[in-house]
Short mmCIF file of C-alpha atoms and ligand atoms in Angstrom, two decimals:
data_model
loop_
_atom_site.label_atom_id
_atom_site.label_comp_id
_atom_site.label_asym_id
_atom_site.label_seq_id
_atom_site.Cartn_x
_atom_site.Cartn_y
_atom_site.Cartn_z
CA UNK A 64 12.10 -139.15 17.81
CA UNK A 65 14.54 -136.31 18.56
CA UNK A 66 16.55 -134.49 15.90
CA UNK A 67 19.74 -136.44 16.50
CA UNK A 68 17.97 -139.80 16.26
CA UNK A 69 16.24 -138.65 13.07
CA UNK A 70 19.63 -137.59 11.68
CA UNK A 71 21.19 -140.95 12.53
CA UNK A 72 18.27 -142.70 10.89
CA UNK A 73 18.70 -140.47 7.82
CA UNK A 74 22.39 -141.38 7.55
CA UNK A 75 21.54 -145.08 7.70
CA UNK A 76 18.93 -144.54 5.01
CA UNK A 77 21.47 -142.78 2.78
CA UNK A 78 23.72 -145.84 3.18
CA UNK A 79 20.86 -148.16 2.23
CA UNK A 80 19.95 -146.06 -0.82
CA UNK A 81 23.63 -145.85 -1.76
CA UNK A 82 23.59 -149.61 -2.26
CA UNK A 83 20.76 -149.46 -4.84
CA UNK A 84 22.56 -149.17 -8.13
CA UNK A 85 22.35 -150.25 -11.76
CA UNK A 86 26.13 -150.81 -11.83
CA UNK A 87 28.07 -153.31 -9.78
CA UNK A 88 30.58 -151.81 -7.35
CA UNK A 89 29.52 -148.18 -7.80
CA UNK A 90 26.42 -146.03 -7.28
CA UNK A 91 24.60 -145.20 -10.53
CA UNK A 92 20.84 -144.67 -10.68
CA UNK A 93 19.57 -143.08 -13.85
CA UNK A 94 16.12 -141.95 -14.89
CA UNK A 95 13.49 -144.74 -15.04
CA UNK A 96 16.04 -147.52 -14.50
CA UNK A 97 15.13 -150.64 -12.52
CA UNK A 98 17.47 -149.33 -9.79
CA UNK A 99 15.44 -146.11 -9.58
CA UNK A 100 12.22 -148.12 -9.29
CA UNK A 101 13.79 -150.10 -6.43
CA UNK A 102 14.94 -146.87 -4.74
CA UNK A 103 11.41 -145.47 -5.09
CA UNK A 104 10.04 -148.59 -3.42
CA UNK A 105 12.35 -148.25 -0.44
CA UNK A 106 11.82 -144.50 -0.02
CA UNK A 107 8.07 -145.08 -0.45
CA UNK A 108 8.25 -147.46 2.48
CA UNK A 109 9.92 -144.76 4.62
CA UNK A 110 7.33 -142.22 3.48
CA UNK A 111 4.51 -144.54 4.59
CA UNK A 112 6.24 -145.09 7.90
CA UNK A 113 6.16 -141.28 8.37
CA UNK A 114 2.40 -141.31 7.73
CA UNK A 115 2.45 -140.12 4.12
CA UNK A 116 0.21 -141.47 1.35
CA UNK A 117 2.52 -142.62 -1.42
CA UNK A 118 2.31 -142.81 -5.21
CA UNK A 119 4.63 -142.73 -8.19
CA UNK A 120 3.55 -140.38 -10.98
CA UNK A 121 3.83 -140.92 -14.74
CA UNK A 122 7.35 -139.42 -14.75
CA UNK A 123 8.64 -141.84 -12.07
CA UNK A 124 8.60 -139.07 -9.43
CA UNK A 125 7.86 -140.50 -6.00
CA UNK A 126 5.29 -138.49 -4.02
CA UNK A 127 4.29 -138.82 -0.36
CA UNK A 128 1.30 -136.71 0.66
CA UNK A 129 0.13 -135.49 4.06
CA UNK A 130 -3.36 -134.18 3.43
CA UNK A 131 -4.48 -131.11 5.32
CA UNK A 132 -7.91 -130.95 6.91
CA UNK A 133 -8.26 -127.35 5.75
CA UNK A 134 -10.69 -126.88 2.87
CA UNK A 135 -9.20 -125.44 -0.28
CA UNK A 136 -5.69 -125.89 1.06
CA UNK A 137 -2.73 -125.49 -1.30
CA UNK A 138 0.28 -127.80 -1.36
CA UNK A 139 3.79 -127.22 -0.07
CA UNK A 140 6.26 -129.38 -1.97
CA UNK A 141 9.48 -130.46 -0.25
CA UNK A 142 12.15 -132.76 -1.62
CA UNK A 143 14.95 -133.29 -4.10
CA UNK A 144 15.98 -136.07 -6.51
CA UNK A 145 16.65 -139.80 -6.32
CA UNK A 146 18.60 -140.20 -9.58
CA UNK A 147 22.38 -139.97 -9.52
CA UNK A 148 25.35 -139.40 -11.79
CA UNK A 149 27.55 -142.40 -12.68
CA UNK A 150 29.79 -143.48 -9.80
CA UNK A 151 27.96 -141.05 -7.51
CA UNK A 152 28.10 -140.14 -3.85
CA UNK A 153 25.27 -141.02 -1.48
CA UNK A 154 23.93 -137.58 -0.55
CA UNK A 155 23.44 -135.50 -3.71
CA UNK A 156 19.66 -135.72 -3.98
CA UNK A 157 18.63 -138.27 -1.33
CA UNK A 158 19.56 -135.83 1.46
CA UNK A 159 16.76 -133.46 0.39
CA UNK A 160 14.16 -136.22 0.07
CA UNK A 161 15.08 -137.79 3.39
CA UNK A 162 15.27 -134.51 5.37
CA UNK A 163 11.75 -133.75 4.11
CA UNK A 164 10.51 -137.17 5.27
CA UNK A 165 12.25 -136.68 8.64
CA UNK A 166 10.75 -133.20 9.12
CA UNK A 167 7.27 -134.51 8.24
CA UNK A 168 7.71 -137.40 10.67
CA UNK A 169 8.81 -134.99 13.42
CA UNK A 170 5.75 -132.76 12.98
CA UNK A 171 3.35 -135.70 12.77
CA UNK A 172 4.79 -137.16 15.95
CA UNK A 173 4.21 -133.77 17.62
CA UNK A 174 0.56 -133.86 16.52
CA UNK A 175 0.92 -130.74 14.37
CA UNK A 176 -1.92 -129.96 11.92
CA UNK A 177 -0.90 -128.08 8.78
CA UNK A 178 -3.15 -125.62 6.93
CA UNK A 179 -1.63 -126.81 3.65
CA UNK A 180 -1.10 -130.24 2.14
CA UNK A 181 2.49 -131.37 2.38
CA UNK A 182 3.98 -133.39 -0.45
CA UNK A 183 7.42 -134.89 -0.17
CA UNK A 184 8.90 -135.60 -3.58
CA UNK A 185 11.77 -137.69 -4.88
CA UNK A 186 12.30 -136.39 -8.43
CA UNK A 187 13.37 -138.85 -11.07
CA UNK A 188 15.89 -136.91 -13.15
CA UNK A 189 17.86 -133.98 -11.87
CA UNK A 190 21.25 -135.11 -13.15
CA UNK A 191 20.15 -135.72 -16.74
CA UNK A 192 22.56 -138.61 -17.22
CA UNK A 193 20.22 -140.72 -19.34
CA UNK A 194 19.28 -138.10 -21.96
CA UNK A 195 21.84 -135.31 -21.28
CA UNK A 196 18.91 -132.99 -20.42
CA UNK A 197 18.15 -132.10 -16.82
CA UNK A 198 14.99 -131.97 -14.70
CA UNK A 199 12.80 -134.36 -16.72
CA UNK A 200 10.81 -135.38 -13.63
CA UNK A 201 10.38 -131.91 -12.17
CA UNK A 202 9.63 -130.33 -15.55
CA UNK A 203 7.04 -133.04 -16.22
CA UNK A 204 5.38 -132.20 -12.89
CA UNK A 205 5.60 -128.45 -13.59
CA UNK A 206 4.08 -129.04 -17.03
CA UNK A 207 6.91 -127.26 -18.83
CA UNK A 208 8.21 -130.02 -21.12
CA UNK A 209 8.11 -129.00 -24.77
CA UNK A 210 7.57 -131.23 -27.79
CA UNK A 211 11.30 -130.86 -28.50
CA UNK A 212 12.12 -132.08 -24.96
CA UNK A 213 9.91 -135.11 -25.44
CA UNK A 214 11.25 -135.91 -28.90
CA UNK A 215 14.38 -137.62 -27.62
CA UNK A 216 12.75 -139.31 -24.60
CA UNK A 217 11.46 -142.88 -24.95
CA UNK A 218 9.00 -142.57 -22.05
CA UNK A 219 6.45 -140.24 -23.69
CA UNK A 220 3.90 -140.83 -20.92
CA UNK A 221 5.91 -138.56 -18.56
CA UNK A 222 3.85 -135.65 -19.90
CA UNK A 223 0.94 -137.02 -17.84
CA UNK A 224 2.70 -136.11 -14.59
CA UNK A 225 1.67 -132.48 -15.14
CA UNK A 226 0.08 -130.76 -12.12
CA UNK A 227 -2.01 -127.63 -11.91
CA UNK A 228 0.30 -124.71 -11.25
CA UNK A 229 -2.19 -123.02 -8.93
CA UNK A 230 -2.09 -125.89 -6.45
CA UNK A 231 1.41 -125.15 -5.07
CA UNK A 232 2.27 -122.51 -2.52
CA UNK A 233 5.95 -123.22 -2.84
CA UNK A 234 8.82 -125.70 -3.19
CA UNK A 235 11.74 -126.05 -0.80
CA UNK A 236 14.79 -128.26 -1.21
CA UNK A 237 17.63 -129.25 1.10
CA UNK A 238 20.83 -130.20 -0.74
CA UNK A 239 24.50 -130.70 -0.02
CA UNK A 240 26.46 -127.53 -0.78
CA UNK A 241 28.77 -129.18 -3.35
CA UNK A 242 31.24 -126.38 -2.57
CA UNK A 243 33.72 -125.50 0.17
CA UNK A 244 32.27 -122.33 1.72
CA UNK A 245 30.32 -123.78 4.66
CA UNK A 246 33.34 -125.80 5.68
CA UNK A 247 35.58 -122.73 5.47
CA UNK A 248 33.12 -120.72 7.60
CA UNK A 249 32.62 -123.61 10.03
CA UNK A 250 28.83 -123.56 9.63
CA UNK A 251 26.46 -126.53 9.16
CA UNK A 252 23.84 -124.93 6.87
CA UNK A 253 23.24 -121.96 4.55
CA UNK A 254 20.35 -120.45 2.61
CA UNK A 255 20.60 -120.31 -1.17
CA UNK A 256 20.16 -117.00 -2.97
CA UNK A 257 20.09 -118.14 -6.61
CA UNK A 258 20.84 -121.09 -8.86
CA UNK A 259 23.21 -120.72 -11.81
CA UNK A 260 21.86 -121.20 -15.30
CA UNK A 261 23.25 -123.91 -17.52
CA UNK A 262 23.60 -124.54 -21.23
CA UNK A 263 23.97 -128.13 -22.38
CA UNK A 264 25.04 -128.85 -25.94
CA UNK A 265 26.02 -131.76 -28.11
CA UNK A 266 29.00 -131.21 -30.39
CA UNK A 267 29.96 -133.52 -33.24
CA UNK A 268 33.20 -133.56 -35.22
CA UNK A 269 33.11 -135.65 -38.35
CA UNK A 270 36.30 -136.46 -40.24
CA UNK A 271 37.49 -139.37 -42.33
CA UNK A 272 38.21 -142.74 -40.79
CA UNK A 273 41.36 -144.32 -42.13
CA UNK A 274 44.35 -146.57 -41.61
CA UNK A 275 46.62 -145.55 -38.74
CA UNK A 276 49.65 -146.95 -40.53
CA UNK A 277 49.20 -145.67 -44.07
CA UNK A 278 47.55 -142.23 -44.13
CA UNK A 279 50.25 -139.51 -43.89
CA UNK A 280 49.92 -137.03 -41.03
CA UNK A 281 49.36 -134.08 -43.37
CA UNK A 282 46.37 -135.62 -45.12
CA UNK A 283 44.25 -136.76 -42.19
CA UNK A 284 40.87 -135.52 -41.01
CA UNK A 285 41.14 -136.86 -37.46
CA UNK A 286 37.88 -136.10 -35.62
CA UNK A 287 39.35 -136.95 -32.21
CA UNK A 288 42.35 -134.63 -32.66
CA UNK A 289 39.85 -131.86 -33.53
CA UNK A 290 37.74 -132.70 -30.49
CA UNK A 291 40.88 -132.68 -28.30
CA UNK A 292 41.81 -129.20 -29.53
CA UNK A 293 38.26 -128.05 -28.86
CA UNK A 294 38.25 -129.49 -25.32
CA UNK A 295 41.39 -127.55 -24.41
CA UNK A 296 39.79 -124.45 -25.95
CA UNK A 297 36.72 -124.95 -23.73
CA UNK A 298 39.01 -125.08 -20.70
CA UNK A 299 40.96 -121.95 -21.62
CA UNK A 300 37.91 -119.89 -22.67
CA UNK A 301 36.14 -120.60 -19.36
CA UNK A 302 39.30 -120.08 -17.31
CA UNK A 303 39.65 -116.65 -18.92
CA UNK A 304 36.18 -115.51 -17.81
CA UNK A 305 35.53 -114.90 -14.16
CA UNK A 306 32.39 -116.73 -13.00
CA UNK A 307 32.03 -118.98 -16.04
CA UNK A 308 32.65 -122.74 -15.85
CA UNK A 309 32.59 -125.09 -18.82
CA UNK A 310 33.01 -128.85 -19.01
CA UNK A 311 33.25 -131.57 -21.61
CA UNK A 312 32.09 -134.53 -19.55
CA UNK A 313 31.51 -137.25 -22.11
CA UNK A 314 33.26 -138.22 -25.30
CA UNK A 315 32.06 -140.92 -27.69
CA UNK A 316 34.59 -142.02 -30.30
CA UNK A 317 32.90 -144.05 -33.02
CA UNK A 318 34.48 -147.37 -33.99
CA UNK A 319 37.42 -146.69 -31.65
CA UNK A 320 40.43 -148.92 -32.31
CA UNK A 321 44.14 -148.38 -31.89
CA UNK A 322 44.82 -148.74 -35.63
CA UNK A 323 41.98 -146.55 -36.96
CA UNK A 324 42.06 -142.77 -37.42
CA UNK A 325 38.90 -141.59 -35.59
CA UNK A 326 36.29 -140.47 -38.08
CA UNK A 327 33.54 -139.38 -35.76
CA UNK A 328 33.43 -137.93 -32.24
CA UNK A 329 30.45 -136.84 -30.19
CA UNK A 330 30.99 -134.77 -27.07
CA UNK A 331 28.86 -133.09 -24.43
CA UNK A 332 29.38 -129.47 -23.44
CA UNK A 333 28.08 -127.93 -20.21
CA UNK A 334 28.48 -124.15 -19.69
CA UNK A 335 27.36 -122.28 -16.56
CA UNK A 336 27.40 -118.84 -14.98
CA UNK A 337 25.29 -117.00 -12.40
CA UNK A 338 24.67 -114.47 -15.19
CA UNK A 339 22.86 -115.86 -18.25
CA UNK A 340 24.33 -113.19 -20.54
CA UNK A 341 27.83 -114.40 -19.59
CA UNK A 342 27.17 -118.10 -20.20
CA UNK A 343 25.43 -117.35 -23.50
CA UNK A 344 28.38 -115.20 -24.60
CA UNK A 345 30.77 -118.03 -23.68
CA UNK A 346 28.70 -120.49 -25.74
CA UNK A 347 28.80 -118.12 -28.74
CA UNK A 348 32.59 -117.78 -28.44
CA UNK A 349 33.00 -121.56 -28.18
CA UNK A 350 30.82 -122.10 -31.23
CA UNK A 351 32.99 -119.70 -33.27
CA UNK A 352 36.15 -121.43 -32.07
CA UNK A 353 34.74 -124.90 -32.84
CA UNK A 354 33.91 -123.74 -36.38
CA UNK A 355 37.47 -122.42 -36.83
CA UNK A 356 38.99 -125.69 -35.55
CA UNK A 357 36.76 -127.76 -37.83
CA UNK A 358 37.53 -125.59 -40.87
CA UNK A 359 41.29 -125.69 -40.35
CA UNK A 360 41.23 -129.47 -39.91
CA UNK A 361 38.80 -130.26 -42.73
CA UNK A 362 36.16 -131.59 -40.33
CA UNK A 363 32.40 -131.22 -40.37
CA UNK A 364 31.00 -129.64 -37.22
CA UNK A 365 27.47 -130.18 -35.92
CA UNK A 366 26.54 -127.92 -33.03
CA UNK A 367 23.29 -128.85 -31.25
CA UNK A 368 21.96 -126.93 -28.22
CA UNK A 369 20.24 -129.54 -26.02
CA UNK A 370 19.04 -127.47 -23.09
CA UNK A 371 19.15 -123.88 -21.91
CA UNK A 372 18.14 -123.31 -18.27
CA UNK A 373 18.18 -119.69 -17.12
CA UNK A 374 19.64 -118.68 -13.75
CA UNK A 375 16.92 -118.67 -11.08
CA UNK A 376 16.70 -116.42 -8.03
CA UNK A 377 15.24 -118.02 -4.91
CA UNK A 378 12.03 -116.46 -3.60
CA UNK A 379 12.85 -113.63 -1.16
CA UNK A 380 9.87 -114.39 1.12
CA UNK A 381 10.51 -118.11 1.54
CA UNK A 382 14.23 -117.44 1.86
CA UNK A 383 13.49 -114.92 4.60
CA UNK A 384 11.47 -117.58 6.45
CA UNK A 385 14.41 -120.00 6.21
CA UNK A 386 16.78 -117.28 7.47
CA UNK A 387 14.54 -116.55 10.45
CA UNK A 388 14.35 -120.25 11.34
CA UNK A 389 18.14 -120.52 11.16
CA UNK A 390 18.57 -117.49 13.43
CA UNK A 391 16.06 -118.91 15.91
CA UNK A 392 18.22 -122.02 16.21
CA UNK A 393 21.13 -119.78 17.22
CA UNK A 394 22.99 -120.18 13.93
CA UNK A 395 24.55 -117.56 11.71
CA UNK A 396 22.70 -117.03 8.41
CA UNK A 397 25.09 -117.54 5.51
CA UNK A 398 23.70 -116.80 2.04
CA UNK A 399 25.22 -118.65 -0.90
CA UNK A 400 24.55 -118.93 -4.64
CA UNK A 401 24.42 -122.42 -6.17
CA UNK A 402 26.70 -123.32 -9.06
CA UNK A 403 24.98 -126.68 -9.38
CA UNK A 404 21.55 -127.10 -10.92
CA UNK A 405 18.59 -128.27 -8.85
CA UNK A 406 14.96 -129.31 -9.38
CA UNK A 407 14.06 -125.95 -7.81
CA UNK A 408 14.93 -124.44 -11.22
CA UNK A 409 12.09 -126.37 -12.86
CA UNK A 410 9.66 -125.67 -10.00
CA UNK A 411 10.43 -121.93 -10.13
CA UNK A 412 8.32 -121.81 -13.30
CA UNK A 413 5.16 -122.55 -11.33
CA UNK A 414 5.74 -121.48 -7.71
CA UNK A 415 8.17 -119.70 -5.38
CA UNK A 416 11.23 -121.79 -4.48
CA UNK A 417 13.79 -121.78 -1.67
CA UNK A 418 16.77 -123.93 -0.78
CA UNK A 419 18.98 -124.85 2.15
CA UNK A 420 22.55 -126.11 1.79
CA UNK A 421 24.20 -128.57 4.17
CA UNK A 422 27.98 -128.64 4.60
CA UNK A 423 29.77 -131.46 2.80
CA UNK A 424 33.34 -132.53 3.34
CA UNK A 425 35.82 -130.69 1.12
CA UNK A 426 32.92 -129.47 -1.03
CA UNK A 427 33.24 -132.80 -2.86
CA UNK A 428 30.30 -134.11 -4.92
CA UNK A 429 29.66 -136.18 -8.05
CA UNK A 430 32.22 -138.46 -6.50
CA UNK A 431 31.81 -141.53 -4.26
CA UNK A 432 33.85 -139.67 -1.61
CA UNK A 433 30.88 -137.34 -0.92
CA UNK A 434 30.54 -137.07 2.86
CA UNK A 435 28.38 -135.21 5.38
CA UNK A 436 28.13 -135.23 9.18
CA UNK A 437 25.19 -136.49 11.22
CA UNK A 438 25.55 -133.40 13.41
CA UNK A 439 24.95 -131.13 10.37
CA UNK A 440 21.85 -133.03 9.31
CA UNK A 441 20.12 -132.31 12.64
CA UNK A 442 19.83 -128.51 12.13
CA UNK A 443 18.74 -129.07 8.52
CA UNK A 444 15.82 -131.26 9.64
CA UNK A 445 15.05 -128.85 12.50
CA UNK A 446 15.05 -125.78 10.26
CA UNK A 447 12.88 -127.54 7.67
CA UNK A 448 10.34 -128.49 10.35
CA UNK A 449 10.42 -124.92 11.74
CA UNK A 450 9.96 -123.61 8.19
CA UNK A 451 6.75 -125.64 7.83
CA UNK A 452 5.51 -124.39 11.21
CA UNK A 453 6.30 -120.79 10.25
CA UNK A 454 4.37 -121.22 6.98
CA UNK A 455 1.55 -122.86 8.93
CA UNK A 456 1.19 -119.64 10.96
CA UNK A 457 1.27 -117.59 7.77
CA UNK A 458 -1.38 -119.70 5.99
CA UNK A 459 -3.59 -120.48 9.02
C1 GLV B 176 23.47 -131.41 -11.16
O1 GLV B 176 24.12 -131.83 -10.22
C2 GLV B 176 24.06 -130.45 -12.02
O2 GLV B 176 24.24 -129.31 -11.57
O3 GLV B 176 24.41 -130.80 -13.15
MN1 MN B 177 21.58 -132.72 -6.94
MN1 MN B 178 24.27 -133.75 -8.84
#
C-alpha cells in the first residue's frame, strides 16, 4: 500500500475507534473501561493484519510485536494512547498508535528486516481521567509506579506490566500538535523539543451546609463561594505569569441542591510550564492564596498534591534522526515544545524519547471538533517508516 492509501485507511480507522465509547453520543474511553477493552480488540486486529504479534499487558496496554531475527536485539517502542478525555476528539492518542501500525505495515510489505524488535503500543491511560493521575499504563510498563501511585488505583495488578529498562533502545510517538503553530506556518509536521511538566492537585474546601433561606449572608461558610474565588485566583495568577497555564477542570459539589448552602467542594487543579521551577512557584503561590481565602471565609482547606511530572527534553539523537528524515522528504524542519503531556514523559525514565507533531485544525483538541487532514498523515507515516530505516542502519 502507498502512503496515501495508508493515510486514508488510518482516517477510516480513527472514525471506527471514535465510535467506541463508554458514553452514548460522545467519545469517552477511560482507563480499563469496557470501551477501552473493545478498542484494544479492534486495534489488536489491525496490528495482526500488519503482521504483529499482539498481547495486552497487566496494565491494559496493547502491544504488537515484530520480532527481529537479530540475536540480542533491543526493542524500539512506537505508539501513543488509546484512552481519551470525556467528550473527546478522535485523534488525540489513536493517531500515534495507528501511524506506528501503518509504518510497520509499510516496512513489512517492502520486505524490510529490522535489527531491533519493533513494538507498537497503545497505552491505556495518558489522560488520567479515571484517577486524575496521568500515564498509569506507560508508568506501569516503565516500572516507575510508586506505592503511593498504586494506593488510589483499584487495579493493583498493573504493577506486573513492568519491563526491563535495558530492553528498549528508544520510544517515539506521533501526536496531533494540539496547538496552532503548524497551521500558522503551513506545515504538516514538526519535531518536538521538550514536553512541559505538570502538577496535578486535589483541593478541598469544607464549610458548613445550611438552609439557603434562613442563614444570613454574613454568617455563612459557603464552600462553593470559596472555591469560586479560588478558581478566579487560579486564572489571574497564571495569566500574570508568562509561560504558566493553570486550570480547574472538575468541580464536585457535595449534596448539591438549589436550597442548600454548599458545605463541601472538591476541585482539581492542573498547573503547567516548560520550566519546572516556574510551575512549582505558581503552585506555592496558589496554595498561599487558597489558605488566605479559606481563612477569611471560615473554611477548612485540604491541599493534596496528586502528581508532579517534571518537564522532559526529547533525546537530541533521536530528534536529529527525525529532523533528517523530514528534510529528506523535502519538508522544512519546525521544532516545537509540547504544552500537553504525553506517554513519552513516562518512557523518558527508561529510554531516550522523541516525538513528531501533526497539524490539527485550529490547534483544537480535547474537543469533539478535533480534525486533521489525510494529506498531513501521509508524511507522518513516511517519516516514521524512514526513522525506523535510519535506526536500522545505525543498529545493523
Ligand atoms: C493530556 O492530554 C494532557 O496533557 O493532560
Ligand atoms: Mn494525548
Ligand atoms: Mn489529551
